[in-house]
Amino acid sequence: MTKIKKLKLPVYSYEVLRRARRHKLDLAAAGLPDEQAVREHASALAAALEPAVVFEYLPPEDEAAAGINGSPRQPLTVGILTLGKSFEDKLANPPDDTHKRLGRIAAQVFMQTAVGVTADLAGREAGPEGFELGPAIFIASCPEPELPPREATAVPLYENELIKRLFERLEASRIGVSFDGAFSPKYSAVFALPWLQRKAKGLRMKEKIRRM
């Protein structure tokens, strides 16, 4: 059964600042001279968010799940979310390149936060069944998430046809999102949350000791 949620997101303005510093943005030259100014700017961007998500559980034998997982097959929750048209409008026409890059960083943080909130919701279903959720698989996302590097062979390539099938199945139009090679609204994503068999407490402890 597909679930639809309007999301309330915590605003991690410090994470926006941290990433901006890591990317060496010249914030002072853009009129953001200190930490407080950047955090206020991030909060002003967040005020334009209208996040919404549709998500659905897919059993391992499902054709769409197989298209995402490949082999071995496993159950998962697939979702489509958007940060909304008003947020897209807020980031349009930035006054300079620094504001443009900072807006993209903020969008990354807000997107990953929204996926995390969705994972919390989906986890309420997975937990009682003896599963826990693995890291999100971003099938398509704008902007692309800033994630730890993975081996190229571990990152499958998803065709537009799979994305379009998921849009039809989850009826993404109910949250005002469409996909025709690009998202509308622009800042949207399709993602999957793998269901992983929960390990027994004793087995986890043995693995931890072995790694020490």
N, CA and C of each residue as an Amber inpcrd file, in Angstrom:
protein
   636
   0.8520000  -1.1990000   0.0000000   0.0000000   0.0000000   0.0000000
   0.8880000   1.2490000   0.0000000   0.6220000   2.1640000  -0.8970000
   1.3890000   3.4010000  -0.9940000   0.9620000   4.3700000   0.0990000
   1.9280000   4.9770000   0.7450000   1.6530000   5.9570000   1.7920000
   2.1260000   7.3270000   1.3270000   1.3480000   8.3430000   1.6610000
   1.6600000   9.7220000   1.2840000   1.8530000  10.5240000   2.5550000
   2.9310000  11.2880000   2.5950000   3.2110000  12.0840000   3.7860000
   3.6990000  13.4790000   3.4080000   3.1290000  14.4800000   4.0620000
   3.7460000  15.8050000   4.0750000   4.7650000  15.7670000   5.2060000
   5.9890000  16.0990000   4.9110000   7.0580000  15.9400000   5.8840000
   7.3600000  17.2300000   6.6300000   7.7140000  17.0750000   7.8960000
   8.2690000  18.1760000   8.6790000   9.7330000  17.8540000   8.9120000
  10.5950000  18.7130000   8.4230000  12.0260000  18.4340000   8.4760000
  12.7310000  19.2750000   9.5320000  13.6090000  18.6590000  10.3120000
  14.5170000  19.4710000  11.1230000  15.4960000  20.1770000  10.2020000
  15.8800000  21.3790000  10.5510000  16.7790000  22.1580000   9.7050000
  18.1820000  22.1150000  10.3010000  19.0690000  21.3790000   9.6390000
  20.4460000  21.2570000  10.1230000  21.3110000  22.3300000   9.4540000
  21.1240000  23.5640000   9.9010000  21.8310000  24.6830000   9.2820000
  23.3410000  24.5660000   9.4920000  23.7530000  23.9780000  10.6140000
  25.1970000  23.8440000  10.8340000  25.8210000  22.8940000   9.8230000
  25.0690000  21.8720000   9.3950000  25.5940000  20.9460000   8.3840000
  25.7940000  21.6660000   7.0480000  24.9090000  22.6040000   6.7300000
  25.0850000  23.4250000   5.5300000  26.3770000  24.2270000   5.6480000
  26.5830000  24.8350000   6.8080000  27.8050000  25.6100000   7.0440000
  29.0450000  24.7260000   6.9530000  28.9930000  23.5480000   7.5610000
  30.1460000  22.6440000   7.5760000  30.5450000  22.2500000   6.1580000
  29.5510000  21.9120000   5.3410000  29.8600000  21.5080000   3.9640000
  30.3480000  22.6940000   3.1440000  29.7920000  23.8660000   3.3860000
  30.2390000  25.0600000   2.6630000  31.7120000  25.3400000   2.9560000
  32.0920000  25.1700000   4.2030000  33.4940000  25.3760000   4.5680000
  34.3790000  24.3100000   3.9210000  33.8920000  23.0730000   3.8890000
  34.6900000  22.0010000   3.2940000  34.9230000  22.2440000   1.8120000
  33.9400000  22.8420000   1.1530000  34.0720000  23.1560000  -0.2660000
  34.7440000  24.5140000  -0.5030000  35.1720000  25.1310000   0.5980000
  35.9410000  26.3740000   0.5370000  35.1920000  27.5000000  -0.1840000
  33.9140000  27.6430000   0.1110000  33.1560000  28.7570000  -0.4400000
  33.5880000  30.0570000   0.2370000  33.7150000  31.1020000  -0.5580000
  34.0900000  32.4140000  -0.0210000  32.8170000  33.0980000   0.4910000
  32.4040000  32.7110000   1.6750000  31.1340000  33.1690000   2.2190000
  31.1580000  34.6560000   2.5540000  32.2780000  35.1430000   3.0600000
  32.3690000  36.5610000   3.4290000  32.1710000  37.4560000   2.2120000
  32.7560000  37.0580000   1.0730000  32.6180000  37.8520000  -0.1500000
  31.1750000  37.8730000  -0.6480000  30.3970000  36.8450000  -0.2670000
  28.9940000  36.7780000  -0.6760000  28.0650000  37.4500000   0.3300000
  28.6720000  38.1660000   1.2970000  27.8560000  38.8760000   2.2740000
  27.4200000  38.0370000   3.4530000  28.1030000  36.8930000   3.6690000
  27.7870000  36.0070000   4.7930000  29.0550000  35.8930000   5.6490000
  29.3250000  36.8850000   6.4670000  30.6380000  37.0130000   7.1070000
  30.9160000  36.0650000   8.2640000  29.8560000  35.4880000   8.8490000
  30.1040000  34.6480000  10.0180000  29.1170000  33.4800000  10.0540000
  29.3130000  32.6250000  11.0570000  28.4860000  31.4240000  11.2020000
  27.0140000  31.7630000  11.3270000  26.6950000  32.7770000  12.1110000
  25.2990000  33.1400000  12.3220000  24.6360000  33.5470000  11.0120000
  25.3460000  34.3020000  10.1710000  24.7790000  34.7480000   8.9000000
  24.4780000  33.5600000   7.9820000  25.3770000  32.5870000   7.9410000
  25.1610000  31.4130000   7.0900000  23.9880000  30.5870000   7.6030000
  23.9130000  30.4240000   8.9190000  22.8230000  29.6310000   9.4790000
  21.4740000  30.3090000   9.2630000  21.4560000  31.6240000   9.3540000
  20.2150000  32.3580000   9.0770000  19.8250000  32.2200000   7.6100000
  20.8300000  32.2570000   6.7280000  20.5550000  32.0880000   5.2950000
  19.9820000  30.6920000   5.0230000  20.5700000  29.6530000   5.6460000
  20.0740000  28.2900000   5.4630000  18.6430000  28.1660000   5.9830000
  18.3590000  28.8020000   7.1040000  17.0010000  28.7550000   7.6620000
  16.0010000  29.4690000   6.7570000  16.4450000  30.5530000   6.1110000
  15.5700000  31.2620000   5.1750000  15.2550000  30.3940000   3.9590000
  16.2450000  29.6350000   3.4800000  15.9900000  28.6980000   2.3850000
  15.0210000  27.6110000   2.8280000  15.2120000  27.1090000   4.0450000
  14.3600000  26.0290000   4.5520000  12.9100000  26.4730000   4.7030000
  12.6950000  27.7640000   4.9100000  11.3360000  28.2710000   5.0700000
  10.5050000  28.0800000   3.8040000  11.1910000  27.9160000   2.6650000
  10.4790000  27.7310000   1.3940000  10.1910000  26.2550000   1.1010000
  10.6520000  25.3490000   1.9570000  10.4520000  23.9180000   1.7150000
   8.9800000  23.5300000   1.8020000   8.5610000  22.6640000   0.8830000
   7.2460000  22.0250000   0.9360000   7.4550000  20.5300000   0.6900000
   8.1670000  19.8500000   1.5960000   8.5450000  18.4600000   1.3380000
   7.3730000  17.4980000   1.4450000   7.3390000  16.5670000   0.5220000
   6.3020000  15.5310000   0.5180000   6.8970000  14.2600000  -0.0580000
   6.3540000  13.1100000   0.3390000   6.8890000  11.8230000  -0.1080000
   5.7610000  10.8230000  -0.3150000   5.9410000   9.9480000  -1.2850000
   5.1160000   8.7440000  -1.4220000   6.0710000   7.5640000  -1.3230000
   5.6830000   6.5290000  -0.5990000   6.5540000   5.3650000  -0.4860000
   5.7350000   4.0980000  -0.3490000   6.3610000   2.9830000  -0.7220000
   5.6430000   1.7100000  -0.7650000   6.6210000   0.5540000  -0.5270000
   6.1520000  -0.4590000   0.1700000   6.9360000  -1.6750000   0.4010000
   6.8910000  -2.5540000  -0.8410000   8.0570000  -3.0960000  -1.2370000
   8.1350000  -4.0250000  -2.3590000   8.7300000  -5.3390000  -1.8710000
   8.0250000  -6.4580000  -2.0230000   8.5790000  -7.7560000  -1.6290000
   9.7100000  -8.1560000  -2.5740000  10.5690000  -9.0860000  -2.1630000
  11.7470000  -9.4270000  -2.9820000  11.4110000  -9.9730000  -4.3590000
  10.2410000 -10.6250000  -4.4950000   9.8790000 -11.2050000  -5.7950000
   9.2770000 -10.1710000  -6.7420000   9.0650000  -8.9500000  -6.2700000
   8.4730000  -7.9080000  -7.0980000   9.4230000  -7.5490000  -8.2400000
   8.8930000  -7.3540000  -9.4300000   9.7180000  -7.0460000 -10.5980000
  10.4870000  -5.7430000 -10.4280000   9.8180000  -4.7440000  -9.8540000
  10.4960000  -3.4600000  -9.6350000  11.6220000  -3.6000000  -8.6160000
  11.3870000  -4.3830000  -7.5550000  12.4250000  -4.6170000  -6.5500000
  13.6270000  -5.3040000  -7.1800000  13.3500000  -6.2750000  -8.0620000
  14.4430000  -6.9730000  -8.7460000  15.2320000  -6.0160000  -9.6240000
  14.5470000  -5.0580000 -10.2460000  15.2250000  -4.0790000 -11.0880000
  16.1340000  -3.1620000 -10.3050000  15.8230000  -2.9610000  -9.0260000
  16.6460000  -2.1000000  -8.1740000  17.7650000  -2.8940000  -7.5140000
  17.3940000  -4.0610000  -6.9810000  18.3530000  -4.8700000  -6.2210000
  19.3230000  -5.6510000  -7.0850000  18.8350000  -6.1350000  -8.2290000
  19.6230000  -7.1040000  -8.9820000  19.6090000  -8.4150000  -8.2210000
  20.7510000  -8.9660000  -7.9280000  20.8410000 -10.2230000  -7.1950000
  21.8870000 -10.0830000  -6.1030000  21.6520000 -10.5860000  -4.8860000
  20.4730000 -11.3220000  -4.4600000  19.2860000 -10.3870000  -4.2290000
  18.1100000 -10.9350000  -4.3680000  16.9070000 -10.1270000  -4.1840000
  16.6300000  -9.9330000  -2.6990000  16.0620000  -8.7860000  -2.3710000
  15.6920000  -8.5040000  -0.9940000  14.5090000  -7.5420000  -0.9900000
  13.7110000  -7.5660000   0.0740000  12.6030000  -6.6020000   0.1530000
  13.1510000  -5.1960000   0.3270000  12.3520000  -4.2250000  -0.0240000
  12.7590000  -2.8330000   0.1640000  11.5450000  -1.9200000   0.1780000
  11.7730000  -0.7260000   0.6430000  10.7810000   0.3450000   0.5260000
  11.2920000   1.3130000  -0.5220000  10.4500000   1.6280000  -1.4890000
  10.8380000   2.5810000  -2.5230000  10.0330000   3.8560000  -2.3180000
  10.6710000   4.9950000  -2.5370000  10.0020000   6.2650000  -2.2930000
  10.3330000   7.3110000  -3.3440000   9.4440000   8.2540000  -3.4830000
   9.6420000   9.4330000  -4.3320000   9.3370000  10.6470000  -3.4670000
  10.2600000  11.5750000  -3.4150000  10.0170000  12.7630000  -2.5970000
  10.4100000  14.0180000  -3.3540000   9.8590000  15.1160000  -2.9060000
  10.1790000  16.4200000  -3.4870000  10.3330000  17.4450000  -2.3840000
  11.1890000  18.4180000  -2.6360000  11.3220000  19.5480000  -1.7130000
  10.3590000  20.6690000  -2.0720000   9.6550000  20.5200000  -3.2160000
   8.5860000  21.4490000  -3.5510000   8.9510000  22.5210000  -4.5610000
   7.9170000  23.0430000  -5.2140000   8.1020000  24.0780000  -6.2350000
   8.5540000  25.3990000  -5.6190000   8.0650000  25.7210000  -4.4280000
   8.4550000  26.9990000  -3.8150000   9.9440000  27.0110000  -3.4740000
  10.4930000  25.8310000  -3.1230000  11.9300000  25.7590000  -2.8500000
  12.7130000  25.9280000  -4.1420000  12.2360000  25.3170000  -5.2240000
  12.8810000  25.5110000  -6.5240000  12.9020000  26.9950000  -6.8890000
  11.7880000  27.6720000  -6.6810000  11.7130000  29.0970000  -6.9940000
  12.6670000  29.9060000  -6.1100000  12.8070000  29.4840000  -4.8650000
  13.6770000  30.2010000  -3.9260000  15.1370000  30.1570000  -4.3790000
  15.5390000  29.0230000  -4.9890000  16.9290000  28.8710000  -5.4160000
  17.1900000  29.4130000  -6.8170000  16.1310000  29.7930000  -7.5190000
  16.3020000  30.3210000  -8.8720000  16.9570000  31.7100000  -8.8290000
  17.7470000  32.0020000  -9.8490000  18.3660000  33.3180000 -10.0180000
  19.1990000  33.7630000  -8.8130000  20.1830000  32.9800000  -8.4000000
  21.0510000  33.4060000  -7.2990000  21.8880000  34.6030000  -7.7270000
  22.2510000  35.4880000  -6.7740000  22.9800000  36.7180000  -7.1300000
  24.4230000  36.4840000  -7.5620000  25.0080000  35.3450000  -7.1720000
  26.3900000  35.0740000  -7.5450000  26.6490000  33.5750000  -7.4460000
  27.8410000  33.1670000  -7.8680000  28.1750000  31.7410000  -7.9000000
  28.2230000  31.1330000  -6.4980000  28.6580000  31.9170000  -5.5230000
  28.7230000  31.3840000  -4.1610000  27.3320000  31.0580000  -3.6340000
  26.3820000  31.9530000  -3.8600000  25.0040000  31.6720000  -3.4420000
  24.4380000  30.4690000  -4.2000000  24.8150000  30.3300000  -5.4660000
  24.3520000  29.1840000  -6.2490000  24.8620000  27.8800000  -5.6510000
  26.1530000  27.8440000  -5.3380000  26.7520000  26.6350000  -4.7670000
  26.2140000  26.3720000  -3.3620000  26.0090000  27.4260000  -2.5890000
  25.4730000  27.2670000  -1.2430000  24.0360000  26.7370000  -1.2940000
  23.2580000  27.1980000  -2.2710000  21.8970000  26.6920000  -2.4410000
  21.8860000  25.2070000  -2.7710000  22.8330000  24.7980000  -3.6060000
  22.9270000  23.3770000  -3.9520000  23.3020000  22.5330000  -2.7260000
  24.2280000  23.0470000  -1.9280000  24.6110000  22.3420000  -0.7040000
  23.4130000  22.2210000   0.2400000  22.6690000  23.3100000   0.3960000
  21.4850000  23.2750000   1.2540000  20.4790000  22.2510000   0.7410000
  20.2920000  22.2000000  -0.5840000  19.3620000  21.2310000  -1.1680000
  19.8080000  19.7980000  -0.8740000  21.1160000  19.5510000  -0.9440000
  21.6330000  18.2190000  -0.6080000  21.3150000  17.8520000   0.8350000
  21.5620000  18.7800000   1.7340000  21.3160000  18.5150000   3.1560000
  19.8300000  18.2800000   3.4060000  18.9790000  19.1270000   2.8350000
  17.5360000  18.9880000   3.0450000  17.0260000  17.6740000   2.4380000
  17.5680000  17.3020000   1.2640000  17.1340000  16.0690000   0.6140000
  17.4940000  14.8490000   1.4520000  18.7330000  14.8060000   1.9230000
  19.1600000  13.6620000   2.7190000  18.4230000  13.6250000   4.0580000
  18.0890000  14.7860000   4.6030000  17.2870000  14.8290000   5.8200000
  15.8970000  14.2610000   5.5630000  15.3010000  14.6150000   4.4310000
  13.9660000  14.1200000   4.0890000  13.9670000  12.6060000   3.8980000
  15.0100000  12.0820000   3.2730000  15.1160000  10.6260000   3.1130000
  15.2560000   9.9670000   4.4830000  16.0290000  10.5880000   5.3770000
  16.1780000  10.0450000   6.7240000  14.8640000  10.0130000   7.4910000
  14.0560000  11.0670000   7.3520000  12.7450000  11.1030000   8.0060000
  11.8540000   9.9960000   7.4430000  11.9200000   9.7980000   6.1180000
  11.1390000   8.7260000   5.4960000  11.6040000   7.3600000   5.9970000
  12.9140000   7.1990000   6.1520000  13.4510000   5.9330000   6.6660000
  12.9190000   5.6480000   8.0650000  12.7790000   6.6820000   8.8750000
  12.2180000   6.4920000  10.2130000  10.7770000   5.9720000  10.1250000
  10.0170000   6.5140000   9.1800000   8.6280000   6.0660000   9.0040000
   8.5750000   4.6220000   8.5130000   9.3970000   4.3050000   7.5070000
   9.4120000   2.9550000   6.9580000   9.9430000   1.9500000   7.9780000
  10.8570000   2.3970000   8.8240000  11.4320000   1.5140000   9.8310000
  10.4060000   1.0040000  10.8200000   9.3190000   1.7400000  10.9980000
   8.2560000   1.2950000  11.8950000   7.5670000   0.0420000  11.3580000
   7.6230000  -0.1350000  10.0470000   7.0690000  -1.3500000   9.4440000
   8.0910000  -2.4740000   9.4530000   9.3490000  -2.1230000   9.1870000
  10.3850000  -3.1430000   9.0680000  10.7240000  -3.7780000  10.4140000
  10.7800000  -2.9800000  11.4830000  11.1940000  -3.4670000  12.7880000
  10.3940000  -4.6510000  13.3020000   9.0580000  -4.5440000  13.3500000
   8.2550000  -5.6580000  13.8610000   8.3790000  -6.9380000  13.0290000
   8.8510000  -6.8130000  11.7920000   9.0200000  -7.9830000  10.9240000
  10.4080000  -8.6060000  11.0520000  11.2340000  -8.0760000  11.9560000
  12.5760000  -8.6160000  12.1500000  13.6150000  -8.0710000  11.1950000
  13.3370000  -6.8790000  10.6210000  14.2590000  -6.2640000   9.6740000
  14.7120000  -4.9050000  10.1920000  15.8290000  -4.4420000   9.6530000
  16.2640000  -3.0720000   9.8350000  16.6030000  -2.5090000   8.4650000
  16.5680000  -1.2030000   8.3260000  16.7820000  -0.5910000   7.0170000
  18.2560000  -0.2970000   6.7840000  18.7220000  -0.6440000   5.5800000
  20.0810000  -0.3250000   5.1890000  20.1780000   1.0940000   4.6640000
  21.3800000   1.5450000   4.2980000  21.5580000   2.8890000   3.7420000
  20.7190000   3.0840000   2.4770000  20.2460000   4.2940000   2.2860000
  19.4010000   4.5940000   1.1300000  20.1630000   4.3990000  -0.1810000
  19.4650000   3.8730000  -1.1710000  19.9660000   3.7730000  -2.5420000
  19.2900000   4.8950000  -3.3240000  20.0620000   5.8450000  -3.8210000
  19.4900000   6.9370000  -4.6100000  19.4450000   6.5060000  -6.0750000
  18.2390000   6.2320000  -6.5560000  18.0500000   5.7980000  -7.9360000
  18.2210000   6.9880000  -8.8780000  17.6770000   8.1100000  -8.4810000
  17.8730000   9.3810000  -9.2010000  17.5960000  10.4940000  -8.2120000
  18.3850000  11.5600000  -8.2700000  18.2070000  12.6430000  -7.3150000
  18.7560000  13.9400000  -7.8720000  18.0540000  15.0230000  -7.6030000
  18.5430000  16.3580000  -7.9270000  18.3840000  17.2180000  -6.6750000
  19.5330000  17.6910000  -6.1280000  20.8900000  17.4100000  -6.5900000
  21.3210000  16.0070000  -6.1920000  22.4170000  15.5330000  -6.8040000
  22.9540000  14.2480000  -6.4040000  23.4340000  14.3450000  -4.9600000
  23.1980000  13.3010000  -4.1580000  23.6030000  13.3670000  -2.7560000
  25.1150000  13.3300000  -2.5930000  25.5730000  13.8980000  -1.5210000
  26.9960000  13.8380000  -1.1850000  27.1850000  12.6500000  -0.2490000
  27.6370000  11.5360000  -0.8020000  27.7440000  10.2930000  -0.0600000
  29.1790000   9.7940000  -0.0670000  29.5230000   8.9030000   0.8770000
  30.8640000   8.3090000   0.8450000  31.0920000   7.5880000  -0.4730000
  32.3280000   7.6040000  -1.0010000  32.6030000   6.9270000  -2.2680000
  32.3800000   5.4290000  -2.1660000  31.8850000   4.8440000  -3.2590000
  31.6770000   3.4070000  -3.3300000  32.3600000   2.8900000  -4.5840000
  32.6200000   1.5880000  -4.5970000  33.1870000   1.0000000  -5.7960000
  32.2180000   1.1570000  -6.9530000  32.7640000   1.4250000  -8.1390000
  31.9030000   1.6530000  -9.3040000  30.9760000   0.4690000  -9.5470000
  31.4690000  -0.7320000  -9.3180000  30.6600000  -1.9290000  -9.5660000
  29.5190000  -2.0550000  -8.5650000  29.5850000  -1.3230000  -7.4470000
  28.5440000  -1.3950000  -6.4320000  27.4290000  -0.3870000  -6.6890000
  27.5780000   0.4340000  -7.7120000  26.5850000   1.4660000  -8.0110000
  25.8860000   1.1260000  -9.3220000  24.6900000   0.5380000  -9.2490000
  24.0090000   0.1750000 -10.4890000  23.5320000   1.4010000 -11.2430000
  23.3960000   1.2590000 -12.5310000  22.8780000   2.3380000 -13.3610000
  21.3990000   2.0680000 -13.6350000  20.5630000   3.0370000 -13.3480000
  19.1200000   2.8470000 -13.5050000  18.6390000   3.5920000 -14.7430000
  17.8640000   2.9190000 -15.5430000  17.3490000   3.5140000 -16.7670000
  16.1100000   4.3420000 -16.4610000  15.8680000   5.3120000 -17.3380000
  14.6990000   6.1700000 -17.1570000  13.4010000   5.3780000 -17.1340000
  13.3620000   4.2560000 -17.8470000  12.1290000   3.4640000 -17.8960000
  11.7630000   2.9340000 -16.5190000  12.7560000   2.4950000 -15.7490000
  12.4850000   2.0300000 -14.3880000  11.9350000   3.1710000 -13.5440000
  12.5340000   4.3500000 -13.6650000  12.0790000   5.5080000 -12.8970000
  10.6420000   5.8590000 -13.2730000  10.3480000   5.8320000 -14.5670000
   8.9830000   6.1500000 -15.0100000   7.9750000   5.1380000 -14.4910000
   8.3670000   3.8510000 -14.4610000   7.4620000   2.8250000 -13.9300000
   7.1830000   3.0490000 -12.4510000   8.2040000   3.4450000 -11.7140000
   8.0090000   3.7210000 -10.2950000   7.1130000   4.9420000 -10.0960000
   7.2600000   5.9480000 -10.9560000   6.3970000   7.1330000 -10.8620000
   4.9360000   6.7570000 -11.0850000   4.6970000   5.8740000 -12.0600000
   3.3270000   5.4410000 -12.3180000   2.7940000   4.6060000 -11.1620000
   3.6010000   3.7000000 -10.6890000   3.1560000   2.7860000  -9.6300000
   2.8300000   3.5270000  -8.3380000   3.7020000   4.4640000  -7.9420000
   3.4890000   5.1890000  -6.7040000   2.5680000   6.3980000  -6.8840000
   2.1540000   6.6490000  -8.1320000   1.2790000   7.7890000  -8.4290000
   1.8750000   9.0820000  -7.8540000   3.0950000   9.3430000  -8.2930000
   3.8270000  10.5060000  -7.7840000   3.1130000  11.8250000  -8.0640000
   2.2090000  11.8170000  -9.0290000   1.4640000  13.0400000  -9.3300000
   0.6470000  13.5110000  -8.1280000   0.3850000  12.6040000  -7.1930000
  -0.3910000  12.9820000  -6.0090000   0.3710000  13.9330000  -5.1010000
   1.6880000  13.9680000  -5.2390000   2.4680000  14.9710000  -4.4970000
   3.0380000  16.0130000  -5.4610000   2.5050000  16.0220000  -6.6800000
   2.8600000  17.0740000  -7.6360000   4.2040000  16.9000000  -8.3000000
   4.6970000  15.6550000  -8.4200000   6.0060000  15.4060000  -9.0150000
   5.8380000  14.6400000 -10.3240000   6.6320000  15.0140000 -11.3220000
   6.6510000  14.2930000 -12.5960000   8.1010000  14.0840000 -13.0200000
   8.2910000  13.1530000 -13.9600000   9.6400000  12.8560000 -14.4530000
   9.5660000  12.5640000 -15.9410000  10.3370000  13.3220000 -16.7220000
  10.4460000  13.0840000 -18.1540000  11.9050000  13.3130000 -18.5610000
  12.7710000  12.5170000 -17.9440000  14.1980000  12.7160000 -18.1280000
  14.7770000  13.6810000 -17.1170000  13.9280000  14.5000000 -16.5070000
  14.3090000  15.4280000 -15.4390000  13.1000000  15.5880000 -14.5240000
  13.3770000  15.9680000 -13.2890000  12.3000000  16.1100000 -12.3130000
  11.6010000  17.4650000 -12.4350000  10.3250000  17.4470000 -12.1190000
   9.5650000  18.6720000 -11.9060000   8.6510000  18.4220000 -10.6970000
   8.8080000  19.1810000  -9.6160000   9.8020000  20.2140000  -9.3480000
  11.2330000  19.6760000  -9.4120000  12.1520000  20.5940000  -9.6130000
  13.5380000  20.2300000  -9.8810000  14.1730000  19.4140000  -8.7580000
  13.9540000  19.8500000  -7.5130000  14.6490000  19.2100000  -6.3870000
  13.7980000  18.0700000  -5.8270000  13.9680000  16.9110000  -6.4530000
  13.1970000  15.7190000  -6.1190000  14.1040000  14.4960000  -6.2250000
  13.6180000  13.3560000  -5.7570000  14.4510000  12.1550000  -5.7560000
  13.5980000  10.9020000  -5.7760000  14.1710000   9.8470000  -6.3470000
  13.6340000   8.4870000  -6.2520000  14.6800000   7.6730000  -5.5090000
  14.2570000   6.9520000  -4.5040000  15.2210000   6.2360000  -3.6820000
  14.6170000   4.9320000  -3.1650000  15.4870000   4.0520000  -2.6790000
  15.0510000   2.7850000  -2.1070000  15.7400000   2.5660000  -0.7750000
  15.0330000   1.9280000   0.1440000  15.5600000   1.5950000   1.4610000
  15.5420000   0.0800000   1.6150000  16.6920000  -0.5860000   1.5010000
  16.7250000  -2.0510000   1.5900000  16.3280000  -2.5400000   2.9840000
  15.5570000  -3.6170000   3.0130000  15.2230000  -4.2710000   4.2730000
  16.2720000  -5.3510000   4.5250000  17.0010000  -5.2380000   5.6200000
  18.0500000  -6.1790000   5.9610000  17.6270000  -7.0060000   7.1720000
  17.8690000  -8.3060000   7.0870000  17.5350000  -9.1770000   8.2090000
  18.3010000  -8.7180000   9.4460000  17.5670000  -8.4820000  10.5180000
  18.2060000  -8.0130000  11.7320000  19.0490000  -9.1240000  12.3470000
  20.2910000  -8.7830000  12.7140000  21.1870000  -9.7670000  13.3030000
  20.9160000  -9.8990000  14.7950000  21.1050000 -11.1070000  15.2980000
  20.9410000 -11.3420000  16.7270000  21.9750000 -10.5330000  17.4970000
  21.6200000 -10.1230000  18.7110000  22.5020000  -9.2860000  19.5150000
  23.8480000  -9.9570000  19.7450000  23.8360000 -11.2640000  20.0060000
  25.0720000 -11.9920000  20.2620000  25.9810000 -12.0230000  19.0520000
  25.3790000 -12.1770000  17.8490000  26.1720000 -12.2130000  16.6180000
  26.8160000 -10.8680000  16.3670000  26.0860000  -9.7860000  16.6310000
  26.6590000  -8.4490000  16.4620000  27.8760000  -8.2650000  17.3630000
  27.7620000  -8.7380000  18.6250000  28.8560000  -8.5800000  19.5640000
  30.0840000  -9.3640000  19.0930000  29.8780000 -10.5860000  18.5670000
  31.0010000 -11.3880000  18.0660000  31.7000000 -10.6950000  16.9090000
  30.9050000 -10.0970000  16.0050000  31.4910000  -9.3930000  14.8700000
  32.2950000  -8.1850000  15.3500000  31.7650000  -7.4830000  16.3590000
  32.4610000  -6.3040000  16.8870000  33.7910000  -6.7060000  17.4970000
  33.7900000  -7.8080000  18.2570000  35.0290000  -8.2740000  18.8820000
  36.0430000  -8.6920000  17.8250000  35.5650000  -9.3640000  16.7470000
  36.4480000  -9.8300000  15.6960000  37.1220000  -8.6740000  14.9770000
  36.4250000  -7.5290000  14.8660000  36.9760000  -6.3720000  14.1650000
  37.9600000  -5.5870000  15.0400000  37.9560000  -5.8370000  16.3420000
  38.8130000  -5.0590000  17.2630000  40.2740000  -5.4950000  17.1490000
